[in-house]
PDB file of C-alpha atoms in Angstrom:
ATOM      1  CA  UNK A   1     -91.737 -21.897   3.049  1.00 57.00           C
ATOM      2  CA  UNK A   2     -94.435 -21.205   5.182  1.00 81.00           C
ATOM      3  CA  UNK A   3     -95.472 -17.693   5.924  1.00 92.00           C
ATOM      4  CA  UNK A   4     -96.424 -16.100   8.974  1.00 95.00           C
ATOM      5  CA  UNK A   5    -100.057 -17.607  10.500  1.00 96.00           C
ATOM      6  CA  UNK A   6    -102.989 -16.163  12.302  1.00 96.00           C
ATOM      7  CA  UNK A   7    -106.148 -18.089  14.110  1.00 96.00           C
ATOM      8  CA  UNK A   8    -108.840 -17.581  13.849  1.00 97.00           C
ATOM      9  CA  UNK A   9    -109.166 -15.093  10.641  1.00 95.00           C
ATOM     10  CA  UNK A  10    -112.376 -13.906  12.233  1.00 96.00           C
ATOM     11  CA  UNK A  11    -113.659 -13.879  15.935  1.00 97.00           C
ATOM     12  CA  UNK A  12    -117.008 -12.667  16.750  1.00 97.00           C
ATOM     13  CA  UNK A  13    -117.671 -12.142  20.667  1.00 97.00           C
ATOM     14  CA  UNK A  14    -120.017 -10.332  23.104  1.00 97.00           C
ATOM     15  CA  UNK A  15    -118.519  -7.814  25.338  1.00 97.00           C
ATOM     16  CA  UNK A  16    -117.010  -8.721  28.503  1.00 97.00           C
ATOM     17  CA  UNK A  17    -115.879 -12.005  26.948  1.00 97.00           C
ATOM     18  CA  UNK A  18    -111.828 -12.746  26.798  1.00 98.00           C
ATOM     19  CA  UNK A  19    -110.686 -13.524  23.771  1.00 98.00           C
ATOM     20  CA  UNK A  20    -107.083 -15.275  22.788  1.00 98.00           C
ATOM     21  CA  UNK A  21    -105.546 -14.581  19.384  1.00 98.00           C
ATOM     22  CA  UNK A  22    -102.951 -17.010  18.105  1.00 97.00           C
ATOM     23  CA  UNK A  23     -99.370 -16.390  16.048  1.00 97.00           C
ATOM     24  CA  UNK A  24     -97.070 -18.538  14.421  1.00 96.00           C
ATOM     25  CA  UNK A  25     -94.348 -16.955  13.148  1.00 94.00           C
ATOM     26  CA  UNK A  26     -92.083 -18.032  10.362  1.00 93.00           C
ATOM     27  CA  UNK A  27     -89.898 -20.764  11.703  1.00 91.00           C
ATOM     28  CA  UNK A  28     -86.181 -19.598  12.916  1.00 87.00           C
ATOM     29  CA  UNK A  29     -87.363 -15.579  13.108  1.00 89.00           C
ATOM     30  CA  UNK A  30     -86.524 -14.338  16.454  1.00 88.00           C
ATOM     31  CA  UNK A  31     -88.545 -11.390  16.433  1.00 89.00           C
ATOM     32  CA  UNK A  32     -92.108 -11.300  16.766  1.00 91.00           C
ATOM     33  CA  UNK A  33     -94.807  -7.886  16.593  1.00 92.00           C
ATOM     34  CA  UNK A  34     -98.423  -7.025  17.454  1.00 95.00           C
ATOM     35  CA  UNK A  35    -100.588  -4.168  15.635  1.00 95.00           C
ATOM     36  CA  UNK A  36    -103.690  -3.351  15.571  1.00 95.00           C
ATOM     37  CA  UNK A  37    -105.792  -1.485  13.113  1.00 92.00           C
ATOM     38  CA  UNK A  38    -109.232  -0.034  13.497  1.00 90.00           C
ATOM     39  CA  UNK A  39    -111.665   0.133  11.078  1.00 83.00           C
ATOM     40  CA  UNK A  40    -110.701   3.256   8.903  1.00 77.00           C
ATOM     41  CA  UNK A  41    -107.377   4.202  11.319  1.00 81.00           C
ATOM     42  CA  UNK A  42    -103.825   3.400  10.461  1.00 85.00           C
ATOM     43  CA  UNK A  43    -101.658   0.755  12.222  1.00 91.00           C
ATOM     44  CA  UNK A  44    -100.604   1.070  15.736  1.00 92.00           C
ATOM     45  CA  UNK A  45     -98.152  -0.416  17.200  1.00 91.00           C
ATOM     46  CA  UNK A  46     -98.873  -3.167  20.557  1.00 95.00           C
ATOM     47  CA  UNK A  47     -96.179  -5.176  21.788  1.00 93.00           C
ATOM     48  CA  UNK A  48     -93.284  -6.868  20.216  1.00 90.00           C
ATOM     49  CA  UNK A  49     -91.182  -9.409  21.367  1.00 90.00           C
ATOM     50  CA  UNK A  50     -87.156 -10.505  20.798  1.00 86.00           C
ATOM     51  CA  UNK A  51     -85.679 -13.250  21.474  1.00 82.00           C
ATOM     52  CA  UNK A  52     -85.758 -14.122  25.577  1.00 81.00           C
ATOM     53  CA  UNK A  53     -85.244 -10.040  25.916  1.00 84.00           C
ATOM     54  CA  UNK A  54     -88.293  -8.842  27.790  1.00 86.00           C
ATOM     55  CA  UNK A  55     -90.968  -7.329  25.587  1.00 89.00           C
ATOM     56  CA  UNK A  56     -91.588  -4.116  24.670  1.00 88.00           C
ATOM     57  CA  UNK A  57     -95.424  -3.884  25.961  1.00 91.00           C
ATOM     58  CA  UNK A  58     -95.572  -0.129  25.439  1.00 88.00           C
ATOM     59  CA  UNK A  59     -98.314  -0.230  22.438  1.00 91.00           C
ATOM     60  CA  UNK A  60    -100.541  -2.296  24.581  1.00 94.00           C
ATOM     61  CA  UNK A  61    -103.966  -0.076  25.133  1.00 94.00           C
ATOM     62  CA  UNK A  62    -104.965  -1.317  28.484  1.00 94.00           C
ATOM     63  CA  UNK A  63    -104.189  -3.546  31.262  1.00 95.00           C
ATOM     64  CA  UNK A  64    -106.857  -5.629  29.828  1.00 97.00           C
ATOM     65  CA  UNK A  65    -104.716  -6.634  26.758  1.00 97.00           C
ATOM     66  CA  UNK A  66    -101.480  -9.038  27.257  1.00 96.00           C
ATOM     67  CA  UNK A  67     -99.540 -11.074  25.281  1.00 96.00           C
ATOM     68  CA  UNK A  68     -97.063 -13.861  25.550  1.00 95.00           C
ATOM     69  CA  UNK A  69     -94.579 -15.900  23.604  1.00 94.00           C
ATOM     70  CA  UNK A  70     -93.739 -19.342  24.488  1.00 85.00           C
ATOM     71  CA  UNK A  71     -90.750 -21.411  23.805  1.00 81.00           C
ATOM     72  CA  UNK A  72     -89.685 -18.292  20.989  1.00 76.00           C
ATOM     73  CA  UNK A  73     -92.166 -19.201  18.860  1.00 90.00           C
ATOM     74  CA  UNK A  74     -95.584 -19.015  19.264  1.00 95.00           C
ATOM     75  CA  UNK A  75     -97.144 -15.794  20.561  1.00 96.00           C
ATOM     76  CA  UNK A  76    -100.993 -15.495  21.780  1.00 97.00           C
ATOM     77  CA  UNK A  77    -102.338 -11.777  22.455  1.00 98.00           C
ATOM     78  CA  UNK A  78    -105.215 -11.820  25.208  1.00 98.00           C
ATOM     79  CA  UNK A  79    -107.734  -9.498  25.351  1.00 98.00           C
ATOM     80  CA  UNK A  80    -109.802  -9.423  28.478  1.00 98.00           C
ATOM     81  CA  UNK A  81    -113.579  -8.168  29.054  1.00 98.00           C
ATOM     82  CA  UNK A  82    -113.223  -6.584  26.078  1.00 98.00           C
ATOM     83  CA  UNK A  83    -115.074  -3.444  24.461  1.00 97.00           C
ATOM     84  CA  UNK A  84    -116.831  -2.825  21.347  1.00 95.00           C
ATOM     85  CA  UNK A  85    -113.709  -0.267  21.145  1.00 94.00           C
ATOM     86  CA  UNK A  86    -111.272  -3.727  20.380  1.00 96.00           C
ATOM     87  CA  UNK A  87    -113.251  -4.450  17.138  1.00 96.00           C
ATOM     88  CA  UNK A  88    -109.925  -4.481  14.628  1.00 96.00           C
ATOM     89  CA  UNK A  89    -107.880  -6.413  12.936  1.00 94.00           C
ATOM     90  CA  UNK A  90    -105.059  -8.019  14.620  1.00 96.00           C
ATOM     91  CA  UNK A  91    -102.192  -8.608  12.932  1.00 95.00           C
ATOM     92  CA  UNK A  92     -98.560 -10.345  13.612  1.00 95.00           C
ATOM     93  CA  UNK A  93     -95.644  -9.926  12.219  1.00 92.00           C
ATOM     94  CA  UNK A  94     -92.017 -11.454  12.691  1.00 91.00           C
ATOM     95  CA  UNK A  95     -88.821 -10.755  11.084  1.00 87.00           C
ATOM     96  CA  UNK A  96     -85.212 -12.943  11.180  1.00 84.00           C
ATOM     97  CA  UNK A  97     -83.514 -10.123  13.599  1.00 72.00           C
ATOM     98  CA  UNK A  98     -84.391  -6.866  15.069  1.00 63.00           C
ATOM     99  CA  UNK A  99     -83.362  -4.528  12.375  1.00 64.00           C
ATOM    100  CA  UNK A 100     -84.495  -6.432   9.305  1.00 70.00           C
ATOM    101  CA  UNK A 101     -88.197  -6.039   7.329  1.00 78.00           C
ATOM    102  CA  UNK A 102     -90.985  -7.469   8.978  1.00 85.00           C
ATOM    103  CA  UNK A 103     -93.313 -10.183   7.361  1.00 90.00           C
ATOM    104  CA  UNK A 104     -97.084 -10.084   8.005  1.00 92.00           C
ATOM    105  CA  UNK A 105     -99.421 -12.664   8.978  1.00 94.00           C
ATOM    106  CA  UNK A 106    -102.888 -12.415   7.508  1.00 93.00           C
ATOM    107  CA  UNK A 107    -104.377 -11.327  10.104  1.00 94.00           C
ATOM    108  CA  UNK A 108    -107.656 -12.026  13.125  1.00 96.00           C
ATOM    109  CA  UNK A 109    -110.732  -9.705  12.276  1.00 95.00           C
ATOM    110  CA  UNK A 110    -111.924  -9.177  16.078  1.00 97.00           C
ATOM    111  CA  UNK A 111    -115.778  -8.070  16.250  1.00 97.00           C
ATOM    112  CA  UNK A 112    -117.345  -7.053  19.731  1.00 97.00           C
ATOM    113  CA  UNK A 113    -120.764  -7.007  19.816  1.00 96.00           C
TER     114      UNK A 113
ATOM    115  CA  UNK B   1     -99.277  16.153  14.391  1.00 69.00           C
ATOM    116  CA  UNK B   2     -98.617  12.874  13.474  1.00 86.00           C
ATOM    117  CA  UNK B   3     -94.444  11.761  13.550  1.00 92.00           C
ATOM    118  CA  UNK B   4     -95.409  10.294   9.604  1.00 95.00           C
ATOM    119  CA  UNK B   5     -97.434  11.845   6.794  1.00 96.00           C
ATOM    120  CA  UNK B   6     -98.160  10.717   3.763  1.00 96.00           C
ATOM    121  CA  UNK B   7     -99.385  12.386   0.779  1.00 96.00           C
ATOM    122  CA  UNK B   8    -101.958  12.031  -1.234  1.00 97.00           C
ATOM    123  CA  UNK B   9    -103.730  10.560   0.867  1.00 95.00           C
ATOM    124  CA  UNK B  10    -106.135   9.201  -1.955  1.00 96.00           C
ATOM    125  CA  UNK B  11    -104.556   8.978  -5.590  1.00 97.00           C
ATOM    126  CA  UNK B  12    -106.822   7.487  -8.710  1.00 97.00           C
ATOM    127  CA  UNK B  13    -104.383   6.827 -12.162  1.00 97.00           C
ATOM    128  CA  UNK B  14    -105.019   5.475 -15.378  1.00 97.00           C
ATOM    129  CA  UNK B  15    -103.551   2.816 -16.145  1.00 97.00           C
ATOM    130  CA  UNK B  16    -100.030   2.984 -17.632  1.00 97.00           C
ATOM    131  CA  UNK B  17     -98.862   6.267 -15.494  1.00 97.00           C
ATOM    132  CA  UNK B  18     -96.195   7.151 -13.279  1.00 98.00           C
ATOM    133  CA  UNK B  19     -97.429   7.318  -9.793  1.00 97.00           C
ATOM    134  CA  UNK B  20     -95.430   9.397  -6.891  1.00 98.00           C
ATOM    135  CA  UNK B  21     -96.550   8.871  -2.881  1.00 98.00           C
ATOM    136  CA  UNK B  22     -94.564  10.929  -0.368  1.00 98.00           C
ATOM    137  CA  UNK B  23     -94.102  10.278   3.140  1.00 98.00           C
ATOM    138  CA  UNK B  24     -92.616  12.909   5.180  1.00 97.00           C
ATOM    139  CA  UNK B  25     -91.408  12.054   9.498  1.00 96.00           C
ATOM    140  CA  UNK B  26     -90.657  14.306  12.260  1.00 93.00           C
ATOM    141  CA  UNK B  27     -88.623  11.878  14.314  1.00 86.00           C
ATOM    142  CA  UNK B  28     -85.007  10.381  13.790  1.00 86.00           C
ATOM    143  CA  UNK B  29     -85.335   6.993  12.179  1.00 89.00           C
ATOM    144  CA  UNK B  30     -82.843   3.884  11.802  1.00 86.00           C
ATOM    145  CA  UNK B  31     -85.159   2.894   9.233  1.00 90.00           C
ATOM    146  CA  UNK B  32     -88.166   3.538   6.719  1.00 94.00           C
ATOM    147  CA  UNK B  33     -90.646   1.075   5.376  1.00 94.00           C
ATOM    148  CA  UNK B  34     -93.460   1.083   2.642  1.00 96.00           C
ATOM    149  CA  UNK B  35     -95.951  -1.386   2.750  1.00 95.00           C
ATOM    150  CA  UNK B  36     -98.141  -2.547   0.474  1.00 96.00           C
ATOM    151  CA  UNK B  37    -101.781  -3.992   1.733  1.00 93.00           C
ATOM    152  CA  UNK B  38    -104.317  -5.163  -0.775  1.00 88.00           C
ATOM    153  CA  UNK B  39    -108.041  -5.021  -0.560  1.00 80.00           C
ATOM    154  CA  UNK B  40    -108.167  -8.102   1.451  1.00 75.00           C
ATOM    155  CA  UNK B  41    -106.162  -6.946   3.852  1.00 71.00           C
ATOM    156  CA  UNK B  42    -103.160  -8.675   3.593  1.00 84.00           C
ATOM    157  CA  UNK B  43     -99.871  -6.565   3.594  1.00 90.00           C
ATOM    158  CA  UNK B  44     -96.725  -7.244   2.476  1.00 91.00           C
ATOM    159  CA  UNK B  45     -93.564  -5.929   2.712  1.00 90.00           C
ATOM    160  CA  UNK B  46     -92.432  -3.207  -0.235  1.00 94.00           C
ATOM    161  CA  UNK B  47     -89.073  -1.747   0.813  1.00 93.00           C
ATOM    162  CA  UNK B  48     -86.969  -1.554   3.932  1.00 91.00           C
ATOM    163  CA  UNK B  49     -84.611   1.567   3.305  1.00 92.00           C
ATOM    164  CA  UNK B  50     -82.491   3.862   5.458  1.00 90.00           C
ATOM    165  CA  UNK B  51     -80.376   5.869   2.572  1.00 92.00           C
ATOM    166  CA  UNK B  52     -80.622   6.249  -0.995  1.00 95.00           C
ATOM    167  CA  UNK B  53     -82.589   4.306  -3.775  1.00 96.00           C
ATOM    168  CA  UNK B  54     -84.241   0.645  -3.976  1.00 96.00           C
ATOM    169  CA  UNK B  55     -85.922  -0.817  -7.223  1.00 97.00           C
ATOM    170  CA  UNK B  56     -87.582  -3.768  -7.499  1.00 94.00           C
ATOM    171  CA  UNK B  57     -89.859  -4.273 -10.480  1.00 96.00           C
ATOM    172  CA  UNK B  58     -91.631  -1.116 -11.749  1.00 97.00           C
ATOM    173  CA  UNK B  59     -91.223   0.026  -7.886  1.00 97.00           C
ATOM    174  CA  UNK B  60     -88.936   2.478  -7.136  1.00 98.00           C
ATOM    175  CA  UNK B  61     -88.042   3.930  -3.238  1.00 98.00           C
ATOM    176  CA  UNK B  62     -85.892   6.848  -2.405  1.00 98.00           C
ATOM    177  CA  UNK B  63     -85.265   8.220   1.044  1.00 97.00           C
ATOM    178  CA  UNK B  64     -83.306  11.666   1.572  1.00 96.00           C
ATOM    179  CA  UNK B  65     -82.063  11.533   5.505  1.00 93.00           C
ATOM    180  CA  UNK B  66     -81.708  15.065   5.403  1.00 93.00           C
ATOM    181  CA  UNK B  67     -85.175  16.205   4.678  1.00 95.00           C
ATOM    182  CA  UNK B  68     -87.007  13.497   6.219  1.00 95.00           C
ATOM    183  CA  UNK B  69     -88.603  12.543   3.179  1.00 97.00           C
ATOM    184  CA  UNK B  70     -89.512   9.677   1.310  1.00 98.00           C
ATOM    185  CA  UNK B  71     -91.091   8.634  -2.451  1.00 98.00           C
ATOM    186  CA  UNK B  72     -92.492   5.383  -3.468  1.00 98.00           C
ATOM    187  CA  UNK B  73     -92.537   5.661  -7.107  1.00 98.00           C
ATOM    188  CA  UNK B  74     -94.764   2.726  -9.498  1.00 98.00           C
ATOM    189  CA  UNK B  75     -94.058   3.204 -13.106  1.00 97.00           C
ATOM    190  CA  UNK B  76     -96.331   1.780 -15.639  1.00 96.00           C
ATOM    191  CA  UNK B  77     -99.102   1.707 -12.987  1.00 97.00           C
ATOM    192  CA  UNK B  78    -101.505  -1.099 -13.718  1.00 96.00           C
ATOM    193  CA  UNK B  79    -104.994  -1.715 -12.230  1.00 96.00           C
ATOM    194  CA  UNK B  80    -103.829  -4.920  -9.853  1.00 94.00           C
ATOM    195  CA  UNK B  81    -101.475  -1.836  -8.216  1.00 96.00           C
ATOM    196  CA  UNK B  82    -104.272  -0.941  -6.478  1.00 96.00           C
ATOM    197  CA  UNK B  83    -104.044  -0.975  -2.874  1.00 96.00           C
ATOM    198  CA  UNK B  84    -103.153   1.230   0.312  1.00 95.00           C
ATOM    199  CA  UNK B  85     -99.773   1.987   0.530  1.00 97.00           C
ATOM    200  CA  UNK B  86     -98.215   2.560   3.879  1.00 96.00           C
ATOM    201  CA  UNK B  87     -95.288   4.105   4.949  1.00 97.00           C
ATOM    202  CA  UNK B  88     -93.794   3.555   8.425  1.00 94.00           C
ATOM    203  CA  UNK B  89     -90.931   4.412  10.333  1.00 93.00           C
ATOM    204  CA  UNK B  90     -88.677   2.477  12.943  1.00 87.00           C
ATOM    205  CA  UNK B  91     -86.803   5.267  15.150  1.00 80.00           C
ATOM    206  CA  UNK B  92     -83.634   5.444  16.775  1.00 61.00           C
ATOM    207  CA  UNK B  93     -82.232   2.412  18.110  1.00 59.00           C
ATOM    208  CA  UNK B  94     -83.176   3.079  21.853  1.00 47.00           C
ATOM    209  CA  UNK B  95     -86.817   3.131  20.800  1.00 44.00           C
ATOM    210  CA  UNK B  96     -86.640  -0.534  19.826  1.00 54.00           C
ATOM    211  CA  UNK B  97     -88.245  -1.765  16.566  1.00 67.00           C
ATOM    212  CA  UNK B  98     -91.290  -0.804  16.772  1.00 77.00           C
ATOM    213  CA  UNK B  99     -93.326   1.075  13.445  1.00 85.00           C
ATOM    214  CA  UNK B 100     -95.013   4.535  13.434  1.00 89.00           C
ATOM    215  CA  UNK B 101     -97.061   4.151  10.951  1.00 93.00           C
ATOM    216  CA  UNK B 102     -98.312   7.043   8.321  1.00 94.00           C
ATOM    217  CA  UNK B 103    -102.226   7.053   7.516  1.00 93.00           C
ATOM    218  CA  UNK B 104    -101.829   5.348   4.443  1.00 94.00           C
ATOM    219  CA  UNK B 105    -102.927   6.228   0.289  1.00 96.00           C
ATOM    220  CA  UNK B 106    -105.476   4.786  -1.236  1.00 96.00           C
ATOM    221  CA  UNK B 107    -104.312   4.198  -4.701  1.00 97.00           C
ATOM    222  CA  UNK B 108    -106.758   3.232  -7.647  1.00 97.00           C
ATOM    223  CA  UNK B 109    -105.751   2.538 -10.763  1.00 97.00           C
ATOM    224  CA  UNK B 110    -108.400   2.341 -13.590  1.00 97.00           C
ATOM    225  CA  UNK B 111    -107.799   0.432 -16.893  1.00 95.00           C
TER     226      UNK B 111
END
């Protein structure tokens, strides 16, 4: 079946833009994660969401950064007037329940320039 | 210090021998991870563990509760091995799953 998807794969935008990166998660998994990872650094942990439980935002950088999931499914992370400091790749992953392994999308290389 | 660290953190093999990362956490954990994520930076999934041994393939993980300690073990190493290997932790249940993630090691294996 279908894995987990990211848009776009690669974003290029001028500082103080917003930007909106898109997640579909595999069809039927409840939970749903944001990480980041910055050119050379590990992964970091943003926000992850389960089920209609409110989300755990306490990854999440800045007040500039947000995320949402609608209707369970699809989750978009919002970053806004963002910094040359955001340039990473964001990527989502989801898993069936809580506890189980997590499956990773491909990723959404963000460049500020 | 960082709550995961993994060790080497770069490794370069021939081809054909037994490979051994660590991955060593300061923090209780309901669960350890190792991740696999290739040059194009896709990762996937190795292991999910949280006592004793997993195998799949020429990939072997152990986790000892007790010492905080973990091995991802590839035998028969082969060049397309090569990748960055990740270990990360999910802590005790009232942290929520969320992953700590260790640095990562770069592992090259030449033909």
């Amino acid at each position: 079946g279908a894995g987990v998807s990211q848009s776009p794969s690669n974003k290029v935008t001028e500082k103080g833009k917003d930007v909106e990166l898109r997640c579909d998660p595999i069809s039927g998994h409840t939970a749903l994660y944001w990480y980041r990872q910055s050119l050379g650094q590990g992964l970091e942990f943003l926000i992850y969401f389960q089920g209609n439980s409110a989300p755990d935002k306490s990854g999440l950088p800045s007040d500039r950064f947000s995320a949402e999931r609608t209707g369970g499914s699809v989750s978009t992370l919002t970053i806004q007037r963002t910094q040359q400091e955001d340039s990473a790749v964001y990527l989502c992953a989801s898993s069936p329940e809580r506890l189980y392994e997590q499956y990773f999308g491909p990723g959404t290389r963000l460049t500020v320039t | 210090k960082n709550e995961v660290e993994q060790s080497p953190q770069n490794l370069t093999a021939q081809e054909g021998e037994f490979i051994t990362i660590n991955c060593s956490y300061s923090v209780g954990i309901s669960a350890l991870h190792w991740l696999q994520q290739h040059p194009g930076g896709g990762i996937v999934s190795l292991f999910m563990l949280s006592s004793g041994k997993k195998k799949h393939g020429r990939l072997i993980a152990t986790i000892n509760i007790q010492e905080k300690h973990s091995s991802l073990h590839i035998t028969a190493s082969h060049p397309r091995d090569s990748a960055v290997y990740i270990c990360a932790v999910r802590k005790g249940e009232t942290s929520g799953s969320r992953l700590t993630f260790g640095e990562g090691t770069q592992l090259t294996v030449n033909p």
